[in-house]
Amino acid sequence: MSATDRSNHQIAVLVLEGAKPLDVGIPAQVFSNRPSMPYEVRVCGPAPGLVTGGDGLSYHVAQGLEALERADTVFVPGYRTPATADPPAVVVDALRAAHARGARLAAISTGAFALAATGLLDGRRATTHWHYTRALRERYPRVQVDENVLFVDEGGVLTSAGAASGIDLCLHLVRRDHGVGLSNHVARRLVAAPYRSGGQAQYVPRSVPEPLGDLFAGTRAWVLEHLAEPLTLEDLARHARVSARTFSRRFVQDTGYTPMQWVLRARVDLARELLERSDLGVEQIAHRVGLGTAANLRLHFQRILGTSPTEYRHTFSA
């Protein structure tokens, strides 16, 4: 089959201002025009010509938004400052029109913000890079943001986390379109893992949120040194020398988490470190981080990271 055969599945990669080079390159490479691939890729922008990208690179695109009118799938790569920069109205309209006529829309990383701006993610599950999940949730509260997955397939609208999970999303679409054989062929060509489930965790560097200020910093440091011990809200408030009610209210304002949610995530982070760097059993680790039993550790690992301690150790241990 010719790479220019009009029966090929038409892919449009929409490059927005500040587009991240790797995010642009992933769908262009995965679906690259070649005899073995029943796809044809076009890279476009809001208008033909130069588009300023991120990381010091720019893109010269031959086509504008008219490319979306012929596309079967439209990819929106991630771009800089998504939490503060709205996509142009003409882009939002073009994405809505493409979806209305049956094209599927797929976002890589922060490209999810552009899809959210269309309203097409309202009431749907979606994800983005872990660093931006909170911003996506706050900016588009009707979107059901899932920060613990690599990608989300909602049928006609798909989103993925960071750049590497964009590869997983693309391979998922090849598998969905043409089966495991072609997907594995593409993975071998890319020297990529042939399959990572969309439900696999993003493995963020830390599950404990970074503090927004210095409020209760001393108490947080104290907690990290006493995770193996039973800890209550009253214990934390007593250390901070305020009432439990005041401590809880101001802690949420500072971190976005309740005190005990923060403690739980700190315990999970310590468990992750022990799984990576020690040979301790899961039961021993659960005891050391204050979660008591292996069953309790597994429960919270699954809820927070979307995986099990054993799977996490297999992936990350030296």
mmCIF file of C-alpha atoms in Angstrom:
data_model
loop_
_atom_site.group_PDB
_atom_site.id
_atom_site.type_symbol
_atom_site.label_atom_id
_atom_site.label_comp_id
_atom_site.label_asym_id
_atom_site.label_seq_id
_atom_site.Cartn_x
_atom_site.Cartn_y
_atom_site.Cartn_z
ATOM 1 C CA MET A 1 0.000 0.000 0.000
ATOM 2 C CA SER A 2 1.394 3.402 -0.901
ATOM 3 C CA ALA A 3 2.155 5.841 1.907
ATOM 4 C CA THR A 4 0.094 8.421 0.041
ATOM 5 C CA ASP A 5 -2.900 6.153 -0.509
ATOM 6 C CA ARG A 6 -6.029 8.161 0.326
ATOM 7 C CA SER A 7 -7.481 5.065 1.985
ATOM 8 C CA ASN A 8 -4.805 5.420 4.651
ATOM 9 C CA HIS A 9 -5.871 6.693 8.045
ATOM 10 C CA GLN A 10 -5.171 10.431 8.040
ATOM 11 C CA ILE A 11 -3.272 11.791 11.054
ATOM 12 C CA ALA A 12 -2.989 15.514 11.744
ATOM 13 C CA VAL A 13 -0.465 16.707 14.338
ATOM 14 C CA LEU A 14 -1.527 20.174 15.474
ATOM 15 C CA VAL A 15 1.442 22.304 16.551
ATOM 16 C CA LEU A 16 0.457 25.119 18.906
ATOM 17 C CA GLU A 17 2.559 28.016 20.170
ATOM 18 C CA GLY A 18 5.184 26.679 22.572
ATOM 19 C CA ALA A 19 4.794 23.077 21.399
ATOM 20 C CA LYS A 20 7.206 20.617 23.001
ATOM 21 C CA PRO A 21 9.514 19.030 20.407
ATOM 22 C CA LEU A 22 9.315 15.466 21.718
ATOM 23 C CA ASP A 23 5.528 15.610 21.948
ATOM 24 C CA VAL A 24 5.345 16.740 18.311
ATOM 25 C CA GLY A 25 7.774 14.075 17.166
ATOM 26 C CA ILE A 26 6.114 11.097 18.830
ATOM 27 C CA PRO A 27 2.970 10.779 16.669
ATOM 28 C CA ALA A 28 4.896 11.915 13.588
ATOM 29 C CA GLN A 29 7.377 9.080 14.164
ATOM 30 C CA VAL A 30 4.957 6.366 15.313
ATOM 31 C CA PHE A 31 2.558 6.902 12.396
ATOM 32 C CA SER A 32 5.288 7.846 9.909
ATOM 33 C CA ASN A 33 4.472 7.510 6.212
ATOM 34 C CA ARG A 34 5.978 4.213 5.081
ATOM 35 C CA PRO A 35 4.808 1.188 3.092
ATOM 36 C CA SER A 36 4.229 -0.916 6.218
ATOM 37 C CA MET A 37 1.985 1.674 7.845
ATOM 38 C CA PRO A 38 -1.652 2.299 6.835
ATOM 39 C CA TYR A 39 -1.386 5.897 8.032
ATOM 40 C CA GLU A 40 -0.499 9.255 6.548
ATOM 41 C CA VAL A 41 0.771 12.053 8.773
ATOM 42 C CA ARG A 42 0.486 15.802 8.267
ATOM 43 C CA VAL A 43 1.933 18.356 10.672
ATOM 44 C CA CYS A 44 -0.074 21.567 10.757
ATOM 45 C CA GLY A 45 -0.546 24.712 12.804
ATOM 46 C CA PRO A 46 -3.161 27.392 13.419
ATOM 47 C CA ALA A 47 -1.934 28.843 10.088
ATOM 48 C CA PRO A 48 0.730 27.884 7.534
ATOM 49 C CA GLY A 49 4.190 29.208 8.287
ATOM 50 C CA LEU A 50 6.407 29.510 11.347
ATOM 51 C CA VAL A 51 5.182 28.364 14.762
ATOM 52 C CA THR A 52 7.370 29.176 17.748
ATOM 53 C CA GLY A 53 7.919 26.034 19.770
ATOM 54 C CA GLY A 54 9.379 25.266 23.168
ATOM 55 C CA ASP A 55 12.984 24.530 24.125
ATOM 56 C CA GLY A 56 14.406 26.923 21.551
ATOM 57 C CA LEU A 57 12.900 25.186 18.527
ATOM 58 C CA SER A 58 10.396 26.430 15.957
ATOM 59 C CA TYR A 59 8.349 24.627 13.348
ATOM 60 C CA HIS A 60 7.621 25.553 9.768
ATOM 61 C CA VAL A 61 4.296 23.975 8.885
ATOM 62 C CA ALA A 62 2.954 23.843 5.358
ATOM 63 C CA GLN A 63 -0.704 23.578 6.349
ATOM 64 C CA GLY A 64 -3.100 25.367 8.646
ATOM 65 C CA LEU A 65 -6.293 24.209 10.290
ATOM 66 C CA GLU A 66 -7.717 22.988 6.989
ATOM 67 C CA ALA A 67 -5.670 19.816 7.617
ATOM 68 C CA LEU A 68 -8.079 18.968 10.441
ATOM 69 C CA GLU A 69 -10.955 18.842 7.968
ATOM 70 C CA ARG A 70 -9.462 15.731 6.339
ATOM 71 C CA ALA A 71 -8.044 14.066 9.452
ATOM 72 C CA ASP A 72 -9.312 10.837 10.958
ATOM 73 C CA THR A 73 -7.241 11.448 14.094
ATOM 74 C CA VAL A 74 -5.975 14.783 15.402
ATOM 75 C CA PHE A 75 -3.064 14.843 17.846
ATOM 76 C CA VAL A 76 -2.499 17.868 20.070
ATOM 77 C CA PRO A 77 1.061 17.774 21.466
ATOM 78 C CA GLY A 78 1.887 19.393 24.773
ATOM 79 C CA TYR A 79 2.793 23.072 24.898
ATOM 80 C CA ARG A 80 4.243 25.578 27.351
ATOM 81 C CA THR A 81 2.212 27.514 29.942
ATOM 82 C CA PRO A 82 -1.014 25.558 29.364
ATOM 83 C CA ALA A 83 -2.472 26.622 32.695
ATOM 84 C CA THR A 84 -2.412 30.309 31.742
ATOM 85 C CA ALA A 85 -2.491 30.418 27.926
ATOM 86 C CA ASP A 86 -5.787 29.583 26.237
ATOM 87 C CA PRO A 87 -5.567 28.063 22.746
ATOM 88 C CA PRO A 88 -6.772 30.415 19.996
ATOM 89 C CA ALA A 89 -10.532 30.426 19.466
ATOM 90 C CA VAL A 90 -10.087 29.275 15.859
ATOM 91 C CA VAL A 91 -8.189 26.220 17.137
ATOM 92 C CA VAL A 92 -10.924 25.398 19.645
ATOM 93 C CA ASP A 93 -13.579 25.712 16.920
ATOM 94 C CA ALA A 94 -11.571 23.550 14.503
ATOM 95 C CA LEU A 95 -11.127 20.812 17.115
ATOM 96 C CA ARG A 96 -14.850 20.832 17.881
ATOM 97 C CA ALA A 97 -15.692 20.659 14.190
ATOM 98 C CA ALA A 98 -13.287 17.763 13.625
ATOM 99 C CA HIS A 99 -14.809 15.841 16.507
ATOM 100 C CA ALA A 100 -18.355 16.589 15.327
ATOM 101 C CA ARG A 101 -17.694 14.995 11.956
ATOM 102 C CA GLY A 102 -16.239 11.877 13.577
ATOM 103 C CA ALA A 103 -12.491 12.488 13.954
ATOM 104 C CA ARG A 104 -10.962 11.263 17.171
ATOM 105 C CA LEU A 105 -8.877 13.704 19.194
ATOM 106 C CA ALA A 106 -5.784 12.664 21.132
ATOM 107 C CA ALA A 107 -3.677 14.814 23.439
ATOM 108 C CA ILE A 108 -0.119 14.214 24.549
ATOM 109 C CA SER A 109 0.837 15.664 27.929
ATOM 110 C CA THR A 110 -0.396 19.264 28.308
ATOM 111 C CA GLY A 111 -2.220 19.077 24.997
ATOM 112 C CA ALA A 112 -5.074 17.957 27.264
ATOM 113 C CA PHE A 113 -5.640 21.611 28.154
ATOM 114 C CA ALA A 114 -6.497 22.402 24.532
ATOM 115 C CA LEU A 115 -8.975 19.527 24.429
ATOM 116 C CA ALA A 116 -10.462 20.640 27.732
ATOM 117 C CA ALA A 117 -10.955 24.142 26.290
ATOM 118 C CA THR A 118 -13.309 22.653 23.691
ATOM 119 C CA GLY A 119 -15.628 21.285 26.379
ATOM 120 C CA LEU A 120 -15.278 17.797 24.921
ATOM 121 C CA LEU A 121 -13.670 16.503 28.115
ATOM 122 C CA ASP A 122 -16.506 17.724 30.340
ATOM 123 C CA GLY A 123 -17.842 14.802 32.339
ATOM 124 C CA ARG A 124 -15.115 12.513 30.970
ATOM 125 C CA ARG A 125 -11.985 11.014 32.494
ATOM 126 C CA ALA A 126 -8.746 12.578 31.335
ATOM 127 C CA THR A 127 -5.117 12.837 32.348
ATOM 128 C CA THR A 128 -2.082 14.995 31.681
ATOM 129 C CA HIS A 129 1.498 15.268 32.908
ATOM 130 C CA TRP A 130 1.563 14.780 36.700
ATOM 131 C CA HIS A 131 2.981 18.294 37.192
ATOM 132 C CA TYR A 132 -0.174 19.801 35.645
ATOM 133 C CA THR A 133 -2.969 17.545 36.917
ATOM 134 C CA ARG A 134 -3.921 19.935 39.695
ATOM 135 C CA ALA A 135 -3.926 22.919 37.309
ATOM 136 C CA LEU A 136 -6.116 21.003 34.840
ATOM 137 C CA ARG A 137 -8.554 20.098 37.589
ATOM 138 C CA GLU A 138 -8.760 23.691 38.836
ATOM 139 C CA ARG A 139 -9.026 25.279 35.386
ATOM 140 C CA TYR A 140 -11.579 22.783 34.074
ATOM 141 C CA PRO A 141 -13.494 21.446 37.107
ATOM 142 C CA ARG A 142 -15.964 19.493 34.968
ATOM 143 C CA VAL A 143 -13.160 17.238 33.714
ATOM 144 C CA GLN A 144 -12.613 14.072 35.762
ATOM 145 C CA VAL A 145 -8.832 14.308 36.065
ATOM 146 C CA ASP A 146 -7.054 11.026 36.842
ATOM 147 C CA GLU A 147 -3.452 11.671 37.839
ATOM 148 C CA ASN A 148 -2.538 8.010 38.346
ATOM 149 C CA VAL A 149 -2.664 6.683 34.788
ATOM 150 C CA LEU A 150 -0.512 6.796 31.662
ATOM 151 C CA PHE A 151 -3.388 7.483 29.283
ATOM 152 C CA VAL A 152 -7.170 7.524 29.129
ATOM 153 C CA ASP A 153 -9.211 6.257 26.184
ATOM 154 C CA GLU A 154 -12.704 7.736 26.159
ATOM 155 C CA GLY A 155 -13.446 6.523 22.649
ATOM 156 C CA GLY A 156 -13.392 9.635 20.483
ATOM 157 C CA VAL A 157 -11.265 11.657 22.901
ATOM 158 C CA LEU A 158 -7.984 10.402 24.382
ATOM 159 C CA THR A 159 -5.417 11.969 26.692
ATOM 160 C CA SER A 160 -1.993 10.904 27.925
ATOM 161 C CA ALA A 161 0.500 11.884 30.587
ATOM 162 C CA GLY A 162 4.131 12.873 29.921
ATOM 163 C CA ALA A 163 5.989 12.398 26.655
ATOM 164 C CA ALA A 164 6.856 8.705 27.103
ATOM 165 C CA SER A 165 3.218 7.857 27.739
ATOM 166 C CA GLY A 166 2.471 9.533 24.407
ATOM 167 C CA ILE A 167 4.269 6.566 22.822
ATOM 168 C CA ASP A 168 2.042 4.222 24.831
ATOM 169 C CA LEU A 169 -1.042 6.081 23.625
ATOM 170 C CA CYS A 170 0.059 5.923 19.989
ATOM 171 C CA LEU A 171 0.816 2.206 20.210
ATOM 172 C CA HIS A 172 -2.577 1.715 21.859
ATOM 173 C CA LEU A 173 -4.252 3.378 18.870
ATOM 174 C CA VAL A 174 -2.308 1.244 16.391
ATOM 175 C CA ARG A 175 -3.362 -1.824 18.355
ATOM 176 C CA ARG A 176 -6.960 -0.591 18.432
ATOM 177 C CA ASP A 177 -6.974 0.119 14.684
ATOM 178 C CA HIS A 178 -5.011 -2.844 13.332
ATOM 179 C CA GLY A 179 -4.293 -5.323 16.099
ATOM 180 C CA VAL A 180 -1.347 -6.507 18.161
ATOM 181 C CA GLY A 181 0.794 -7.583 15.207
ATOM 182 C CA LEU A 182 1.220 -4.124 13.700
ATOM 183 C CA SER A 183 1.513 -2.536 17.140
ATOM 184 C CA ASN A 184 4.375 -4.855 18.066
ATOM 185 C CA HIS A 185 6.013 -4.171 14.701
ATOM 186 C CA VAL A 186 5.943 -0.435 15.398
ATOM 187 C CA ALA A 187 7.232 -0.952 18.950
ATOM 188 C CA ARG A 188 10.186 -2.953 17.654
ATOM 189 C CA ARG A 189 10.976 -0.215 15.153
ATOM 190 C CA LEU A 190 10.921 2.362 17.941
ATOM 191 C CA VAL A 191 12.773 0.054 20.365
ATOM 192 C CA ALA A 192 9.895 0.691 22.763
ATOM 193 C CA ALA A 193 7.982 -1.485 25.182
ATOM 194 C CA PRO A 194 5.266 -3.200 23.116
ATOM 195 C CA TYR A 195 2.533 -2.655 25.700
ATOM 196 C CA ARG A 196 2.003 -0.590 28.816
ATOM 197 C CA SER A 197 -1.556 -0.444 30.083
ATOM 198 C CA GLY A 198 -3.132 2.986 30.224
ATOM 199 C CA GLY A 199 -4.065 2.238 33.814
ATOM 200 C CA GLN A 200 -0.437 1.905 34.880
ATOM 201 C CA ALA A 201 0.727 4.627 37.246
ATOM 202 C CA GLN A 202 2.660 7.676 36.074
ATOM 203 C CA TYR A 203 5.173 7.154 38.910
ATOM 204 C CA VAL A 204 5.490 10.797 39.881
ATOM 205 C CA PRO A 205 8.739 11.707 41.661
ATOM 206 C CA ARG A 206 6.855 12.203 44.930
ATOM 207 C CA SER A 207 3.259 11.651 45.908
ATOM 208 C CA VAL A 208 3.603 14.113 48.781
ATOM 209 C CA PRO A 209 2.672 17.541 47.398
ATOM 210 C CA GLU A 210 5.290 20.249 47.507
ATOM 211 C CA PRO A 211 4.415 22.835 50.164
ATOM 212 C CA LEU A 212 3.238 26.194 48.901
ATOM 213 C CA GLY A 213 4.880 28.029 51.788
ATOM 214 C CA ASP A 214 6.674 27.653 55.097
ATOM 215 C CA LEU A 215 3.548 27.228 57.196
ATOM 216 C CA PHE A 216 3.987 24.218 59.529
ATOM 217 C CA ALA A 217 7.270 23.306 57.813
ATOM 218 C CA GLY A 218 8.705 22.240 61.169
ATOM 219 C CA THR A 219 5.778 19.944 61.811
ATOM 220 C CA ARG A 220 6.026 18.394 58.364
ATOM 221 C CA ALA A 221 9.730 17.711 58.947
ATOM 222 C CA TRP A 222 8.887 16.179 62.333
ATOM 223 C CA VAL A 223 6.274 13.922 60.731
ATOM 224 C CA LEU A 224 8.790 12.620 58.192
ATOM 225 C CA GLU A 225 11.030 11.529 61.077
ATOM 226 C CA HIS A 226 8.194 9.724 62.902
ATOM 227 C CA LEU A 227 6.281 7.970 60.125
ATOM 228 C CA ALA A 228 6.711 4.556 61.755
ATOM 229 C CA GLU A 229 4.795 5.748 64.802
ATOM 230 C CA PRO A 230 1.013 6.083 65.164
ATOM 231 C CA LEU A 231 0.159 9.658 64.189
ATOM 232 C CA THR A 232 -3.122 11.495 64.638
ATOM 233 C CA LEU A 233 -4.355 14.935 63.697
ATOM 234 C CA GLU A 234 -4.132 15.864 67.375
ATOM 235 C CA ASP A 235 -0.465 14.805 67.459
ATOM 236 C CA LEU A 236 0.364 17.079 64.520
ATOM 237 C CA ALA A 237 -1.616 20.009 65.896
ATOM 238 C CA ARG A 238 0.034 19.613 69.290
ATOM 239 C CA HIS A 239 3.469 19.757 67.674
ATOM 240 C CA ALA A 240 2.440 22.869 65.721
ATOM 241 C CA ARG A 241 1.020 24.392 68.942
ATOM 242 C CA VAL A 242 -2.374 25.213 67.464
ATOM 243 C CA SER A 243 -5.808 23.662 67.754
ATOM 244 C CA ALA A 244 -6.606 20.642 65.599
ATOM 245 C CA ARG A 245 -9.286 22.633 63.784
ATOM 246 C CA THR A 246 -6.930 25.519 62.982
ATOM 247 C CA PHE A 247 -4.136 23.176 61.984
ATOM 248 C CA SER A 248 -6.358 21.208 59.617
ATOM 249 C CA ARG A 249 -7.823 24.306 57.958
ATOM 250 C CA ARG A 250 -4.508 26.075 57.427
ATOM 251 C CA PHE A 251 -2.740 22.853 56.354
ATOM 252 C CA VAL A 252 -5.269 22.327 53.563
ATOM 253 C CA GLN A 253 -4.819 25.936 52.451
ATOM 254 C CA ASP A 254 -1.045 25.456 52.326
ATOM 255 C CA THR A 255 -0.804 22.047 50.631
ATOM 256 C CA GLY A 256 -4.181 21.226 49.106
ATOM 257 C CA TYR A 257 -4.344 18.045 51.227
ATOM 258 C CA THR A 258 -5.729 17.288 54.655
ATOM 259 C CA PRO A 259 -3.018 16.551 57.249
ATOM 260 C CA MET A 260 -3.741 12.825 57.317
ATOM 261 C CA GLN A 261 -3.845 12.596 53.513
ATOM 262 C CA TRP A 262 -0.405 14.196 53.519
ATOM 263 C CA VAL A 263 0.863 11.746 56.140
ATOM 264 C CA LEU A 264 -0.449 8.804 54.129
ATOM 265 C CA ARG A 265 1.289 10.001 50.980
ATOM 266 C CA ALA A 266 4.507 10.567 52.927
ATOM 267 C CA ARG A 267 4.306 6.970 54.119
ATOM 268 C CA VAL A 268 3.773 5.730 50.573
ATOM 269 C CA ASP A 269 6.780 7.769 49.417
ATOM 270 C CA LEU A 270 8.974 6.223 52.116
ATOM 271 C CA ALA A 271 7.710 2.781 51.117
ATOM 272 C CA ARG A 272 8.652 3.528 47.507
ATOM 273 C CA GLU A 273 12.168 4.462 48.583
ATOM 274 C CA LEU A 274 12.543 1.266 50.610
ATOM 275 C CA LEU A 275 11.218 -0.842 47.729
ATOM 276 C CA GLU A 276 13.770 0.750 45.399
ATOM 277 C CA ARG A 277 16.793 0.660 47.679
ATOM 278 C CA SER A 278 16.381 -2.248 50.091
ATOM 279 C CA ASP A 279 15.658 -5.963 50.146
ATOM 280 C CA LEU A 280 13.083 -5.661 52.906
ATOM 281 C CA GLY A 281 9.882 -7.623 52.443
ATOM 282 C CA VAL A 282 6.585 -5.864 51.864
ATOM 283 C CA GLU A 283 5.408 -6.727 55.405
ATOM 284 C CA GLN A 284 8.575 -5.259 56.921
ATOM 285 C CA ILE A 285 8.264 -2.111 54.835
ATOM 286 C CA ALA A 286 4.624 -1.670 55.797
ATOM 287 C CA HIS A 287 5.652 -1.784 59.468
ATOM 288 C CA ARG A 288 8.547 0.659 58.993
ATOM 289 C CA VAL A 289 6.414 3.295 57.260
ATOM 290 C CA GLY A 290 3.565 3.106 59.756
ATOM 291 C CA LEU A 291 1.013 1.311 57.576
ATOM 292 C CA GLY A 292 0.983 -1.786 59.752
ATOM 293 C CA THR A 293 0.380 -4.660 57.341
ATOM 294 C CA ALA A 294 1.305 -5.661 53.816
ATOM 295 C CA ALA A 295 -2.391 -5.675 52.917
ATOM 296 C CA ASN A 296 -2.734 -2.072 54.048
ATOM 297 C CA LEU A 297 0.364 -1.052 52.068
ATOM 298 C CA ARG A 298 -0.971 -2.771 48.943
ATOM 299 C CA LEU A 299 -4.321 -1.049 49.349
ATOM 300 C CA HIS A 300 -2.834 2.445 49.538
ATOM 301 C CA PHE A 301 -0.268 1.759 46.808
ATOM 302 C CA GLN A 302 -3.084 0.789 44.471
ATOM 303 C CA ARG A 303 -5.185 3.828 45.387
ATOM 304 C CA ILE A 304 -2.366 6.370 45.084
ATOM 305 C CA LEU A 305 -0.076 4.886 42.414
ATOM 306 C CA GLY A 306 -2.324 2.480 40.553
ATOM 307 C CA THR A 307 0.077 -0.420 41.008
ATOM 308 C CA SER A 308 1.245 -2.937 43.628
ATOM 309 C CA PRO A 309 4.422 -2.772 45.763
ATOM 310 C CA THR A 310 5.766 -5.874 44.004
ATOM 311 C CA GLU A 311 5.188 -4.411 40.526
ATOM 312 C CA TYR A 312 6.739 -1.125 41.629
ATOM 313 C CA ARG A 313 9.851 -2.884 42.968
ATOM 314 C CA HIS A 314 10.172 -4.892 39.764
ATOM 315 C CA THR A 315 10.083 -1.686 37.719
ATOM 316 C CA PHE A 316 12.348 0.527 39.793
ATOM 317 C CA SER A 317 14.676 -1.524 41.971
ATOM 318 C CA ALA A 318 18.349 -1.574 41.024
#
